[in-house]
Coordinates of C-alpha atoms in Angstrom, one line a residue:
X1 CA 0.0 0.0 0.0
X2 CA 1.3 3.2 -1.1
X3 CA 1.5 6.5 1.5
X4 CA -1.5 8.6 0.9
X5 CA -1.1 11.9 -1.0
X6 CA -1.0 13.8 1.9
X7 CA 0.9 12.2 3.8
X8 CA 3.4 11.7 1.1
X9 CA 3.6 15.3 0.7
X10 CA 4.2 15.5 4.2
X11 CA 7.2 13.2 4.2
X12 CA 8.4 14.9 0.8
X13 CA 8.3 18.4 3.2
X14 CA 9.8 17.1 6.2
X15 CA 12.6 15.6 3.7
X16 CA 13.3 19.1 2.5
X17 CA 13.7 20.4 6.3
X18 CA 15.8 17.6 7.3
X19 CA 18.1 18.4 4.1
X20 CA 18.9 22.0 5.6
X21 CA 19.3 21.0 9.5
X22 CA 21.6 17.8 8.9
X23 CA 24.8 19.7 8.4
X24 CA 23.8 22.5 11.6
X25 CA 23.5 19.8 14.0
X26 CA 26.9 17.9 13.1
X27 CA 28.7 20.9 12.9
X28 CA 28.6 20.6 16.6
X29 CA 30.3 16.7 16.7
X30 CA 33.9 17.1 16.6
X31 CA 36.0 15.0 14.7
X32 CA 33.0 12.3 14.7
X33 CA 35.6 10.1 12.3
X34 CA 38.1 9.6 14.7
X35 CA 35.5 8.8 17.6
X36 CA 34.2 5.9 15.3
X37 CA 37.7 5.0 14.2
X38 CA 38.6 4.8 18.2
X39 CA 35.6 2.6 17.9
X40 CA 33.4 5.7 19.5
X41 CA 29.8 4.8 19.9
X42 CA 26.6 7.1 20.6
X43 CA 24.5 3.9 21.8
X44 CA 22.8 4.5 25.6
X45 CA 23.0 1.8 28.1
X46 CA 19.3 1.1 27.5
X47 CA 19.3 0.3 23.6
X48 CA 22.3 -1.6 24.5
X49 CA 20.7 -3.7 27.1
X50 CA 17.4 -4.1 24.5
X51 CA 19.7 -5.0 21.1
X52 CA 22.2 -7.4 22.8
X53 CA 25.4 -8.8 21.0
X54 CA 24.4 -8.4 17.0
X55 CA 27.1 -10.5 15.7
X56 CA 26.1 -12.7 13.0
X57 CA 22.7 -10.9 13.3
X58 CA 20.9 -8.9 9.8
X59 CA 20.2 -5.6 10.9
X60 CA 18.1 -2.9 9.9
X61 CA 18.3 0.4 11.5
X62 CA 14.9 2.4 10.5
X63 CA 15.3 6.4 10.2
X64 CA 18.8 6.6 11.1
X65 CA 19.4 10.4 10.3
X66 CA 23.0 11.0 9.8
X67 CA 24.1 7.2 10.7
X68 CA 26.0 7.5 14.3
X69 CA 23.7 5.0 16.2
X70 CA 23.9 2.8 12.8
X71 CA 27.9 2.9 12.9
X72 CA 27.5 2.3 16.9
X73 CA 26.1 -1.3 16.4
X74 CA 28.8 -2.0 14.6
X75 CA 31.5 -0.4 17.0
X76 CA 29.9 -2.0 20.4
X77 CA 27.5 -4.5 19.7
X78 CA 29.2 -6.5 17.1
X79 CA 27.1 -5.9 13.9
X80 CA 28.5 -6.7 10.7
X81 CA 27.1 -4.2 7.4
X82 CA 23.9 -2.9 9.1
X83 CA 21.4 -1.2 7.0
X84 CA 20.5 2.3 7.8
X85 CA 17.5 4.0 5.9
X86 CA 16.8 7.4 6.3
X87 CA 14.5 10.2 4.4
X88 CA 17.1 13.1 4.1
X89 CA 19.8 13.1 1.4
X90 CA 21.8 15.1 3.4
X91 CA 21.5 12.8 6.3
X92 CA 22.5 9.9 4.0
X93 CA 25.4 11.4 2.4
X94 CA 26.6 12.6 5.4
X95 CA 26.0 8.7 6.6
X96 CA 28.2 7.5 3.9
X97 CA 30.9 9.6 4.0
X98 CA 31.1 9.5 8.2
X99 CA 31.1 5.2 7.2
X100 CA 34.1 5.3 4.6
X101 CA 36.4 8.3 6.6
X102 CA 35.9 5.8 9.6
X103 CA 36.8 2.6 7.8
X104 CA 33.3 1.0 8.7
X105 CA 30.9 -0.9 6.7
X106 CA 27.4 -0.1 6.5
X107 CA 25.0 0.5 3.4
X108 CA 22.9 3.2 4.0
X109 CA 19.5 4.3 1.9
X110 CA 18.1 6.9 0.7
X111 CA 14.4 5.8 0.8
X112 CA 11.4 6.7 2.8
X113 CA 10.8 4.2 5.0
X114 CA 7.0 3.8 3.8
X115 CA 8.8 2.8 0.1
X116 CA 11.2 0.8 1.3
X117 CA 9.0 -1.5 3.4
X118 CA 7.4 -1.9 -0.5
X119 CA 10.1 -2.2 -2.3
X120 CA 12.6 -4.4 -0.5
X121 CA 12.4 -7.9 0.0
X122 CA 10.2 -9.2 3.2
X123 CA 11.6 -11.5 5.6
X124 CA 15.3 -10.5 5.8
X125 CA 15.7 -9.0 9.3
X126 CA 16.7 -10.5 12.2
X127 CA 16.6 -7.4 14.2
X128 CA 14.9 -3.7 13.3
X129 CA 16.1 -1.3 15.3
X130 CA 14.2 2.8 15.3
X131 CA 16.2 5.1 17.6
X132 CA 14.9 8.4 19.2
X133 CA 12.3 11.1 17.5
X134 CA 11.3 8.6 14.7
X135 CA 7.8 7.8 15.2
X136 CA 6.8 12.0 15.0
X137 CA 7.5 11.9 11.4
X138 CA 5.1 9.0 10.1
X139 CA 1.9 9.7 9.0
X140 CA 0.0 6.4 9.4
X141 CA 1.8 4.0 13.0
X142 CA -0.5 1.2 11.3
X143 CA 1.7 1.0 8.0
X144 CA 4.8 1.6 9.6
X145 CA 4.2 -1.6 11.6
X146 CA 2.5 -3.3 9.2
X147 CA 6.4 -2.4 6.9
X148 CA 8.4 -3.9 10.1
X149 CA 6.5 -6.9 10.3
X150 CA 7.3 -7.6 6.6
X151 CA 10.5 -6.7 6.6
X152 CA 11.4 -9.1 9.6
X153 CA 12.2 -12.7 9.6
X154 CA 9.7 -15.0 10.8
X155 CA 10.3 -17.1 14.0
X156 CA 13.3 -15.1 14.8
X157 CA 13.2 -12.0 13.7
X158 CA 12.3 -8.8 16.6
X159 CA 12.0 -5.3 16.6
X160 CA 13.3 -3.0 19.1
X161 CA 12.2 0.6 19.6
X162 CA 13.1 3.3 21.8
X163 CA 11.7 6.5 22.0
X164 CA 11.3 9.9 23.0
X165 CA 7.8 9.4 25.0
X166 CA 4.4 11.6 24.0
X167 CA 3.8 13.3 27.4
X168 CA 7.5 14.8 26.7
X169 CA 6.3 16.2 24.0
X170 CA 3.9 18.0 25.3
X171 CA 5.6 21.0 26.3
X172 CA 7.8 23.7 24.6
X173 CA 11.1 24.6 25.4
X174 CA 9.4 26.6 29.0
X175 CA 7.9 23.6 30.0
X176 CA 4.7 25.1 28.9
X177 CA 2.2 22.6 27.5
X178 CA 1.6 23.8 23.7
X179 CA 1.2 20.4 21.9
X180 CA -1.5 17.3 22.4
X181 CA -0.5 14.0 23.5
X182 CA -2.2 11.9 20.8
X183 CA -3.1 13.9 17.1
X184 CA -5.1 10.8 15.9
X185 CA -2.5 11.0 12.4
X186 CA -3.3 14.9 12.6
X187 CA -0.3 16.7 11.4
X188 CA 1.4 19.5 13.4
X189 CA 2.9 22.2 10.8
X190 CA 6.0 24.0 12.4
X191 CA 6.9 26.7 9.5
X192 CA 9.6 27.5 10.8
X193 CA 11.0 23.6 10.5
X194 CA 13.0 21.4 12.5
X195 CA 15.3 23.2 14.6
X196 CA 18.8 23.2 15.7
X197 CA 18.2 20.8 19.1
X198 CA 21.9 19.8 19.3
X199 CA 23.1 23.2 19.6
X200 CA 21.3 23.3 23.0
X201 CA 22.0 20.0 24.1
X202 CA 25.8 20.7 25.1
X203 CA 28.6 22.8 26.4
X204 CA 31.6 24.1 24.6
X205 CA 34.6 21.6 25.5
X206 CA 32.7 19.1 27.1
X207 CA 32.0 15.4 25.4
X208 CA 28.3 15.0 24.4
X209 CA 29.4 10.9 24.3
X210 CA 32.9 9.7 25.7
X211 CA 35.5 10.6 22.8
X212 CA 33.2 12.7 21.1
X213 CA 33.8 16.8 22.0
X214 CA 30.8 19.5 21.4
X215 CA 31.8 22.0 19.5
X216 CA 30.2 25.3 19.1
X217 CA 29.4 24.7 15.2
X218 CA 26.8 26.9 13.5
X219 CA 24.9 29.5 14.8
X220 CA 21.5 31.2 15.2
X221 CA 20.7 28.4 12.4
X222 CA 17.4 29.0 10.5
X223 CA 15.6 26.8 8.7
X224 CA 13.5 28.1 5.5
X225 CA 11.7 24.7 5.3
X226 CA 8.4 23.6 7.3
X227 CA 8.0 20.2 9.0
X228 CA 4.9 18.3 9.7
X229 CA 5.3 16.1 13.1
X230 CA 2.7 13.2 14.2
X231 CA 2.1 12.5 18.1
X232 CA 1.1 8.9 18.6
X233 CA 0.0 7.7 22.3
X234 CA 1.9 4.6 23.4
X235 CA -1.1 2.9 23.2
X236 CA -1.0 3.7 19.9
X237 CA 2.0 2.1 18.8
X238 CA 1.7 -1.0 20.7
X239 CA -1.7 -1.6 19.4
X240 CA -0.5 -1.3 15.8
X241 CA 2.3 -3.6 16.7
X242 CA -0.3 -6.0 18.1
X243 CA -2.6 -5.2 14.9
X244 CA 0.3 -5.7 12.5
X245 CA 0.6 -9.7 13.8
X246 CA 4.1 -8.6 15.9
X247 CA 3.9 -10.2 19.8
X248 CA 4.8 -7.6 22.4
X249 CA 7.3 -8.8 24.6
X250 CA 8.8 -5.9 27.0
X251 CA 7.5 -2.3 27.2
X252 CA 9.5 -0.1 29.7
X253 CA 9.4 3.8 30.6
X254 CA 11.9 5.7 31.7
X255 CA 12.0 9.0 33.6
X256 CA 14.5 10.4 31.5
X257 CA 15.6 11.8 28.3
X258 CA 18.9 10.6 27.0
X259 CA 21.4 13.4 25.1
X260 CA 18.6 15.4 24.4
X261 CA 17.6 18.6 26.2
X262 CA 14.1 19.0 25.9
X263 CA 13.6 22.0 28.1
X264 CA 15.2 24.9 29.1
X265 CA 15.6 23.7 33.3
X266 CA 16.2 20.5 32.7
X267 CA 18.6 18.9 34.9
X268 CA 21.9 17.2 33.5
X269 CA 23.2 13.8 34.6
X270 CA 27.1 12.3 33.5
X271 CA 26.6 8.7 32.7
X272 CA 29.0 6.4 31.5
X273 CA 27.5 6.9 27.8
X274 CA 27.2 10.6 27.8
X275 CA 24.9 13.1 29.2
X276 CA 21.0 11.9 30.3
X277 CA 18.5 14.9 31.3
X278 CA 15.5 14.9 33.7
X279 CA 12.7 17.4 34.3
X280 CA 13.8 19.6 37.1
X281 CA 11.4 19.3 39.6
X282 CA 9.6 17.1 37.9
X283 CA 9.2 12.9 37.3
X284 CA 7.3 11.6 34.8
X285 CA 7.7 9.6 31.6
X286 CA 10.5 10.8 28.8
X287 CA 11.2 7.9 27.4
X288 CA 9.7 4.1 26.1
X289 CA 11.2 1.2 24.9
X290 CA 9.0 -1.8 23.1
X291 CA 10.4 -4.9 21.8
X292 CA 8.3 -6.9 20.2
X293 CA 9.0 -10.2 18.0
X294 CA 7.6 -11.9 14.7
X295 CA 6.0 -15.2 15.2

């Protein structure tokens, strides 16, 4: 089943946003390279504990921006020539050229994901792995599951997701509530387009992952191009999952937002894998995690 028109359009625009931002939030990685070639990884303890030792394992990582978590499984979990797929050219050049300056093997895709669950061949997958602020830019959670389940293998093959949680979501940068939990696959037009979130998600000198510096990059970045996000409820997801054939086997929350600083007070903690931030004041969910296999 195709995307509909709108939501193709949707996907074409968000595309266009994520061409421009790409190159604004890596200017702010120092020498990302030599991290990978030091065998560098941007992998949390969390997706680590969920994905497990990959070696031997086909892997697919779904909307992998710019390829660091993708060249991560290969650097600490043992994955051998994972597959990232990502919507943004940018993101996938950038992907390709971060893979060969590093000496790593991966083949990354230019694809939306919706075409590529059509157009490659079902049942190769042993794992499918979607990484932080995916889920907002699908139009339709049903077809996105319904695309995982094909793409896995049967028997064996799992999915495992983790993800920024809705109720985060919720607020802007002031911790004021501005958005909904669920849109019911309404879209949310920002004209002004994704924004420059790594910029304030670290300090000048100080390593956003161990071996990897921040660097001040660019600044006061503006993007010309408007994005279109979709909030899905947790319920949401796991009932397409269910609906899709996929059986749930561990859902977990966590109180916490890993590298990224969703609010302007949020409190910073140093863990071994970089930096995680919680709501000051505050506890409540900012974070899921969902793995789920294929019978």
């Amino acid at each position: 089943m195709a995307t509909s028109d709108s939501g193709k359009n949707y996907h074409d625009e968000n595309r266009e946003s994520w061409n421009q931002v790409i190159i604004a939030h890596n200017s702010h990685k120092k020498d990302q390279h030599e991290f990978f070639k030091n065998k560098g990884s941007t992998l949390f303890q969390e997706e680590k504990e969920l994905l497990g030792n990959l070696t031997g394992l086909s892997v697919c990582h779904l909307q992998c921006n710019a390829g660091q978590d993708t060249l991560s499984l290969i650097t600490k979990l043992g994955a051998q020539n994972p597959t990232g797929v990502d919507i943004s050219d940018t993101a996938i050049d950038f992907a390709r050229q971060l893979a060969k300056d590093s000496g790593l093997e991966a083949t990354f895709i230019r694809s939306d994901v919706f075409d590529y669950f059509d157009e490659t061949e079902p049942n190769q997958f042993d794992v499918v792995f979607i990484s932080y602020g995916a889920l907002c830019w699908l139009s339709d959670i049903d077809r996105w599951a319904r695309g995982v389940h094909r793409i896995l293998k049967p028997a064996t093959g799992r999915v495992v997701l983790i993800e920024f949680h809705p109720v985060l979501s919720m607020f802007n940068e002031e911790f004021v509530r501005d958005y909904p939990y669920c849109s019911h696959g309404k879209a949310m037009t920002e004209p002004e387009g994704i924004s420059n979130y790594v910029a304030r998600s670290g300090v000048e000198g100080e390593e956003l992952y161990p071996g990897l510096v921040f660097q001040t990059g660019i600044q006061d970045f503006r993007n010309t191009k408007p994005s279109h996000e979709f909030c899905w409820s947790v319920s949401s997801v796991i009932q397409a999952a269910l609906s899709a054939g996929l059986t749930l086997q561990t859902f977990t929350e966590y109180p916490f937002s890993n590298f990224c600083k969703f609010y302007t007070d949020m409190r910073p903690e140093r863990v071994p894998e970089g930096v995680r931030w919680y709501p000051s004041g505050q506890e409540f969910p900012c974070m899921y995690s969902i793995v789920a296999s294929k019978p």
